[in-house]
Coordinates of N, CA and C in Angstrom, one line a residue:
X1 N 106.4 123.2 96.5 CA 105.9 123.0 95.1 C 104.4 122.8 95.1
X2 N 103.9 121.7 95.6 CA 102.5 121.4 95.7 C 101.8 121.2 94.4
X3 N 100.8 120.4 94.4 CA 99.9 120.1 93.3 C 100.6 119.8 91.9
X4 N 101.8 119.2 92.0 CA 102.4 118.7 90.8 C 102.1 117.3 90.5
X5 N 101.5 117.0 89.4 CA 101.2 115.6 89.1 C 102.4 114.8 88.7
X6 N 102.2 113.5 88.6 CA 103.3 112.5 88.3 C 104.1 112.9 87.0
X7 N 103.4 113.5 86.0 CA 104.0 113.8 84.7 C 105.1 114.9 85.0
X8 N 104.8 115.8 85.9 CA 105.8 116.9 86.2 C 107.1 116.3 86.7
X9 N 107.0 115.3 87.7 CA 108.1 114.7 88.3 C 108.9 113.9 87.3
X10 N 108.2 113.3 86.4 CA 108.9 112.4 85.4 C 109.8 113.2 84.4
X11 N 109.6 114.5 84.3 CA 110.3 115.4 83.4 C 111.4 116.2 84.0
X12 N 111.7 115.9 85.3 CA 112.7 116.7 86.0 C 114.1 116.3 85.5
X13 N 115.0 117.4 85.3 CA 116.3 117.2 84.7 C 117.2 116.3 85.6
X14 N 116.9 116.2 86.9 CA 117.8 115.4 87.7 C 117.6 113.9 87.6
X15 N 116.6 113.5 86.8 CA 116.3 112.0 86.6 C 117.0 111.5 85.3
X16 N 117.5 110.3 85.4 CA 118.0 109.6 84.2 C 116.8 109.0 83.4
X17 N 117.1 108.6 82.2 CA 116.0 108.1 81.3 C 115.3 106.9 81.9
X18 N 116.0 106.0 82.5 CA 115.3 104.8 83.1 C 114.5 105.2 84.3
X19 N 115.0 106.1 85.0 CA 114.2 106.5 86.2 C 113.0 107.3 85.8
X20 N 113.0 108.1 84.7 CA 111.9 108.8 84.2 C 110.7 107.9 84.0
X21 N 111.0 106.7 83.3 CA 110.0 105.7 83.1 C 109.3 105.2 84.3
X22 N 110.2 104.9 85.3 CA 109.7 104.4 86.6 C 108.8 105.4 87.3
X23 N 109.2 106.7 87.3 CA 108.4 107.8 87.9 C 107.1 107.9 87.2
X24 N 107.1 107.9 85.8 CA 105.9 108.1 85.0 C 104.9 107.0 85.2
X25 N 105.4 105.8 85.5 CA 104.4 104.7 85.6 C 104.2 104.2 87.0
X26 N 104.7 104.9 88.0 CA 104.6 104.4 89.4 C 103.1 104.4 89.8
X27 N 102.8 103.4 90.6 CA 101.4 103.4 91.1 C 101.3 104.5 92.2
X28 N 102.4 104.6 93.0 CA 102.4 105.6 94.1 C 103.8 106.3 94.0
X29 N 103.8 107.6 93.8 CA 105.1 108.3 93.7 C 105.4 109.0 95.0
X30 N 106.6 108.9 95.5 CA 107.1 109.7 96.7 C 107.9 110.8 96.2
X31 N 107.5 112.0 96.3 CA 108.1 113.2 95.8 C 108.9 114.0 96.8
X32 N 110.0 114.5 96.4 CA 110.9 115.3 97.4 C 110.3 116.7 97.6
X33 N 110.9 117.3 98.6 CA 110.6 118.8 98.8 C 111.8 119.4 98.1
X34 N 111.5 120.2 97.1 CA 112.5 120.9 96.4 C 112.6 122.4 96.6
X35 N 111.7 122.9 97.4 CA 111.7 124.4 97.7 C 112.2 124.7 99.1
X36 N 112.8 123.7 99.8 CA 113.2 124.0 101.2 C 114.7 124.4 101.2
X37 N 115.5 123.9 100.4 CA 116.9 124.2 100.4 C 117.4 124.2 98.9
X38 N 117.7 125.3 98.4 CA 118.0 125.4 96.9 C 119.0 124.3 96.5
X39 N 118.7 123.7 95.4 CA 119.6 122.7 94.8 C 119.5 121.3 95.4
X40 N 118.7 121.2 96.4 CA 118.6 119.9 97.1 C 117.1 119.4 96.9
X41 N 117.1 118.0 96.8 CA 115.8 117.4 96.8 C 115.7 116.6 98.1
X42 N 114.9 117.1 99.0 CA 114.9 116.6 100.4 C 113.7 115.8 100.8
X43 N 113.8 114.9 101.7 CA 112.8 114.1 102.3 C 112.8 114.3 103.8
X44 N 111.7 114.2 104.5 CA 111.8 114.3 105.9 C 112.5 113.1 106.5
X45 N 113.1 113.4 107.7 CA 113.8 112.3 108.4 C 112.9 111.1 108.6
X46 N 113.4 109.9 108.3 CA 112.6 108.7 108.4 C 111.8 108.3 107.2
X47 N 111.9 109.1 106.1 CA 111.2 108.8 104.9 C 111.6 107.5 104.3
X48 N 112.9 107.1 104.4 CA 113.3 105.9 103.8 C 112.7 104.7 104.5
X49 N 112.5 104.7 105.8 CA 111.8 103.7 106.5 C 110.3 103.7 106.1
X50 N 109.7 104.8 106.0 CA 108.3 105.0 105.5 C 108.2 104.3 104.2
X51 N 109.1 104.6 103.2 CA 109.0 104.0 101.9 C 109.2 102.5 102.0
X52 N 110.1 102.0 102.8 CA 110.2 100.5 103.0 C 109.0 99.9 103.5
X53 N 108.3 100.5 104.5 CA 107.0 100.0 105.0 C 106.0 100.0 103.9
X54 N 105.9 101.1 103.1 CA 104.9 101.1 102.0 C 105.2 100.0 101.0
X55 N 106.4 99.9 100.6 CA 106.8 98.8 99.6 C 106.4 97.4 100.2
X56 N 106.7 97.2 101.4 CA 106.4 95.9 102.0 C 104.9 95.6 102.0
X57 N 104.1 96.6 102.2 CA 102.7 96.4 102.3 C 101.9 96.6 101.0
X58 N 102.6 97.1 100.0 CA 101.9 97.5 98.7 C 101.7 96.3 97.8
X59 N 102.2 95.1 98.1 CA 102.0 94.0 97.2 C 102.5 94.3 95.8
X60 N 101.7 94.1 94.8 CA 102.1 94.3 93.4 C 102.1 95.7 92.9
X61 N 101.7 96.7 93.8 CA 101.7 98.1 93.4 C 103.1 98.7 93.6
X62 N 103.6 99.5 92.6 CA 104.9 100.0 92.7 C 104.9 101.3 93.5
X63 N 105.9 101.4 94.3 CA 106.2 102.6 95.1 C 107.5 103.1 94.6
X64 N 107.6 104.3 94.0 CA 108.8 104.9 93.4 C 109.1 106.2 94.0
X65 N 110.4 106.4 94.3 CA 110.9 107.7 94.8 C 111.4 108.5 93.7
X66 N 111.0 109.8 93.6 CA 111.2 110.6 92.4 C 112.6 111.3 92.4
X67 N 113.6 110.6 92.8 CA 115.0 111.1 92.7 C 115.9 109.9 92.4
X68 N 117.0 110.2 91.9 CA 118.0 109.1 91.7 C 118.5 108.7 93.1
X69 N 118.9 107.5 93.2 CA 119.4 107.0 94.6 C 120.5 107.8 95.2
X70 N 121.4 108.2 94.3 CA 122.6 109.0 94.9 C 122.2 110.5 95.2
X71 N 121.0 110.9 94.9 CA 120.6 112.3 95.2 C 119.6 112.3 96.4
X72 N 119.4 111.1 97.0 CA 118.4 111.1 98.1 C 119.0 111.7 99.3
X73 N 118.3 112.6 99.9 CA 118.8 113.3 101.2 C 117.6 113.4 102.1
X74 N 117.8 113.2 103.4 CA 116.8 113.4 104.4 C 117.2 114.6 105.2
X75 N 116.2 115.3 105.7 CA 116.5 116.5 106.6 C 115.7 116.3 107.9
X76 N 116.4 116.6 109.0 CA 115.8 116.5 110.3 C 115.3 117.8 110.7
X77 N 114.0 117.9 111.0 CA 113.3 119.1 111.5 C 112.8 118.7 112.8
X78 N 113.5 119.1 113.9 CA 113.2 118.6 115.2 C 111.9 119.3 115.8
X79 N 111.1 118.4 116.3 CA 109.9 118.8 117.0 C 109.2 117.5 117.4
X80 N 108.0 117.6 117.9 CA 107.2 116.4 118.2 C 106.3 116.1 117.0
X81 N 106.6 116.7 115.8 CA 105.8 116.4 114.7 C 106.3 115.2 113.9
X82 N 105.5 114.4 113.3 CA 105.9 113.4 112.4 C 105.6 113.9 111.0
X83 N 106.7 114.0 110.2 CA 106.5 114.5 108.8 C 106.7 113.3 107.9
X84 N 105.7 113.2 107.0 CA 105.8 112.1 106.0 C 106.0 112.8 104.7
X85 N 106.6 112.1 103.7 CA 106.9 112.7 102.4 C 105.6 112.9 101.6
X86 N 105.7 113.6 100.6 CA 104.6 113.9 99.7 C 104.4 112.6 98.8
X87 N 103.1 112.2 98.8 CA 102.7 111.1 98.0 C 101.8 111.5 96.8
X88 N 102.0 110.8 95.7 CA 101.1 111.1 94.5 C 100.6 109.8 94.0
X89 N 99.2 109.8 93.9 CA 98.6 108.6 93.4 C 97.3 109.0 92.6
X90 N 96.8 108.0 91.9 CA 95.5 108.2 91.2 C 94.4 108.0 92.2
X91 N 93.2 108.6 91.8 CA 92.1 108.5 92.7 C 91.6 107.0 92.8
X92 N 91.8 106.2 91.8 CA 91.5 104.8 91.8 C 92.3 104.1 92.8
X93 N 93.6 104.5 93.0 CA 94.5 103.8 94.0 C 94.4 104.4 95.4
X94 N 93.6 105.5 95.5 CA 93.5 106.1 96.8 C 93.2 105.2 98.0
X95 N 92.2 104.3 97.8 CA 91.9 103.4 98.9 C 93.1 102.6 99.4
X96 N 93.9 102.2 98.4 CA 95.1 101.4 98.8 C 96.1 102.3 99.5
X97 N 96.3 103.5 99.0 CA 97.2 104.4 99.7 C 96.7 104.8 101.1
X98 N 95.4 105.0 101.3 CA 94.9 105.3 102.6 C 95.1 104.1 103.5
X99 N 94.9 102.9 103.0 CA 95.2 101.7 103.8 C 96.7 101.6 104.2
X100 N 97.6 101.9 103.2 CA 99.0 101.9 103.5 C 99.4 102.9 104.6
X101 N 98.8 104.1 104.5 CA 99.0 105.1 105.5 C 98.5 104.7 106.9
X102 N 97.3 104.2 106.9 CA 96.7 103.7 108.1 C 97.6 102.6 108.8
X103 N 98.0 101.7 108.0 CA 98.8 100.6 108.5 C 100.2 101.1 109.1
X104 N 100.8 102.1 108.3 CA 102.1 102.6 108.8 C 101.9 103.4 110.1
X105 N 100.8 104.2 110.2 CA 100.6 105.0 111.4 C 100.3 104.0 112.6
X106 N 99.5 103.0 112.3 CA 99.2 102.0 113.4 C 100.4 101.3 113.9
X107 N 101.3 101.0 112.9 CA 102.6 100.2 113.3 C 103.6 101.1 114.0
X108 N 103.7 102.3 113.6 CA 104.9 103.1 114.0 C 104.5 104.1 115.2
X109 N 103.3 104.4 115.4 CA 103.0 105.3 116.5 C 102.5 104.5 117.7
X110 N 103.2 104.6 118.8 CA 102.8 104.0 120.0 C 102.5 105.1 121.0
X111 N 101.9 104.8 122.1 CA 101.5 105.9 123.0 C 102.8 106.6 123.5
X112 N 103.9 105.8 123.7 CA 105.1 106.5 124.1 C 105.7 107.4 123.1
X113 N 105.6 107.1 121.8 CA 106.2 107.9 120.8 C 105.2 108.7 119.9
X114 N 104.0 108.8 120.4 CA 102.9 109.4 119.6 C 103.2 110.9 119.4
X115 N 103.3 111.3 118.2 CA 103.5 112.7 117.9 C 102.2 113.5 118.1
X116 N 102.3 114.8 118.4 CA 101.1 115.6 118.6 C 100.5 116.0 117.2
X117 N 101.4 116.0 116.2 CA 101.0 116.5 114.9 C 101.6 115.6 113.8
X118 N 100.9 115.3 112.8 CA 101.4 114.7 111.6 C 101.3 115.7 110.5
X119 N 102.3 115.8 109.6 CA 102.3 116.6 108.5 C 102.6 115.8 107.2
X120 N 101.8 116.1 106.2 CA 102.1 115.4 104.9 C 101.3 116.1 103.9
X121 N 101.6 115.8 102.6 CA 100.9 116.2 101.5 C 100.6 115.0 100.6
X122 N 99.3 114.9 100.1 CA 98.9 113.8 99.2 C 98.3 114.5 98.0
X123 N 98.9 114.2 96.8 CA 98.3 114.7 95.6 C 97.6 113.5 94.9
X124 N 96.3 113.8 94.6 CA 95.4 112.7 94.1 C 95.1 113.1 92.7
X125 N 95.4 112.3 91.7 CA 95.1 112.6 90.3 C 93.7 111.9 90.0
X126 N 92.8 112.7 89.6 CA 91.5 112.2 89.1 C 91.5 112.0 87.6
X127 N 90.4 111.5 87.1 CA 90.3 111.4 85.6 C 90.2 112.7 85.0
X128 N 90.5 112.8 83.7 CA 90.4 114.1 83.0 C 91.5 115.1 83.3
X129 N 92.5 114.6 84.0 CA 93.6 115.5 84.3 C 93.5 116.4 85.5
X130 N 92.3 116.3 86.2 CA 92.2 117.1 87.4 C 92.9 116.4 88.6
X131 N 93.6 117.2 89.3 CA 94.2 116.7 90.5 C 94.1 117.7 91.7
X132 N 94.1 117.1 92.9 CA 94.0 118.0 94.1 C 95.2 117.7 95.0
X133 N 95.5 118.6 95.8 CA 96.5 118.5 96.8 C 95.9 118.5 98.2
X134 N 96.1 117.6 99.0 CA 95.6 117.6 100.4 C 96.8 117.7 101.3
X135 N 96.9 118.9 101.9 CA 98.0 119.1 102.8 C 97.4 118.9 104.2
X136 N 97.9 118.0 104.9 CA 97.4 117.7 106.3 C 98.5 118.1 107.3
X137 N 98.0 118.8 108.3 CA 98.8 119.1 109.5 C 97.8 119.1 110.6
X138 N 97.9 118.0 111.4 CA 97.0 117.9 112.5 C 97.3 116.6 113.3
X139 N 96.3 116.3 114.2 CA 96.5 115.1 115.1 C 96.4 113.8 114.3
X140 N 97.2 112.8 114.7 CA 97.1 111.6 114.0 C 95.8 110.9 114.0
X141 N 95.0 111.1 115.0 CA 93.8 110.4 115.2 C 92.7 110.7 114.1
X142 N 92.8 111.8 113.5 CA 91.8 112.2 112.5 C 92.3 112.4 111.1
X143 N 93.6 112.1 110.9 CA 94.2 112.3 109.6 C 93.5 111.6 108.5
X144 N 93.3 110.4 108.6 CA 92.7 109.6 107.5 C 91.4 110.1 107.2
X145 N 90.5 110.3 108.2 CA 89.2 110.8 107.9 C 89.2 112.2 107.2
X146 N 90.0 113.0 107.6 CA 90.1 114.4 107.0 C 90.6 114.3 105.6
X147 N 91.6 113.5 105.3 CA 92.0 113.3 103.9 C 90.9 112.8 103.0
X148 N 90.2 111.7 103.5 CA 89.1 111.2 102.7 C 88.0 112.2 102.5
X149 N 87.7 112.9 103.5 CA 86.6 113.9 103.3 C 87.0 115.0 102.3
X150 N 88.2 115.4 102.4 CA 88.7 116.5 101.4 C 88.7 116.0 100.0
X151 N 89.1 114.7 99.8 CA 89.1 114.2 98.4 C 87.7 114.0 97.9
X152 N 86.8 113.5 98.8 CA 85.4 113.3 98.4 C 84.8 114.7 98.0
X153 N 85.1 115.7 98.7 CA 84.5 117.1 98.5 C 85.1 117.7 97.2
X154 N 86.3 117.4 96.9 CA 87.0 118.2 95.9 C 87.1 117.5 94.5
X155 N 87.0 116.2 94.4 CA 87.1 115.6 93.1 C 85.7 115.2 92.7
X156 N 85.3 115.5 91.5 CA 83.9 115.2 91.1 C 83.6 113.7 91.2
X157 N 82.4 113.4 91.3 CA 81.9 112.0 91.5 C 82.4 111.1 90.3
X158 N 82.5 111.6 89.1 CA 82.8 110.8 88.0 C 84.3 110.6 87.8
X159 N 85.2 111.1 88.7 CA 86.6 111.0 88.4 C 87.3 109.8 89.1
X160 N 86.5 108.9 89.5 CA 87.1 107.7 90.1 C 86.2 107.2 91.2
X161 N 86.6 106.1 91.9 CA 85.8 105.7 93.0 C 86.1 106.5 94.2
X162 N 85.0 106.8 95.0 CA 85.2 107.5 96.3 C 85.7 106.5 97.3
X163 N 86.8 106.9 98.0 CA 87.3 105.9 99.0 C 86.3 105.7 100.1
X164 N 86.2 104.5 100.6 CA 85.4 104.2 101.7 C 86.2 103.3 102.6
X165 N 87.3 103.9 103.2 CA 88.3 103.1 103.9 C 88.5 103.5 105.3
X166 N 87.7 104.4 105.8 CA 87.9 104.9 107.2 C 87.8 103.8 108.2
X167 N 88.5 103.9 109.2 CA 88.4 103.0 110.3 C 87.2 103.4 111.1
X168 N 86.5 102.4 111.8 CA 85.3 102.7 112.6 C 85.6 103.5 113.8

């Protein structure tokens, strides 16, 4: 799919009315992969644990999954890659999302279980309706810096605060 803002996900036929409101107003939206297997809304293996970690660390910010609970499916794609689900947030909340990602990676990746590659997509909604998609596939050590650099380059200065959250 790619580059679909929160409003797109809130209008999907598979969502009930109550869930639509949650999706439309989520601070951070976790979106499924819908183009991998027809008729299925899939998340990478381990996404439910990732979402639990995000919710535990998010404080008062809402983390919402863009499917009904009974439609949630994970798919195992075996390799030494760590795949994270697609996240959608506003540019204003990007520093918080970057912090959540950093904390999750620091907590879950140990030298014994360190993947060679992390894959994920982050859709950042700027003001004025402009949004960008950052698809990352690379080593864990530079993921955060590359995402921040891409956002800084691609969203105009007036569309929100530029994140300054990189680790030293």
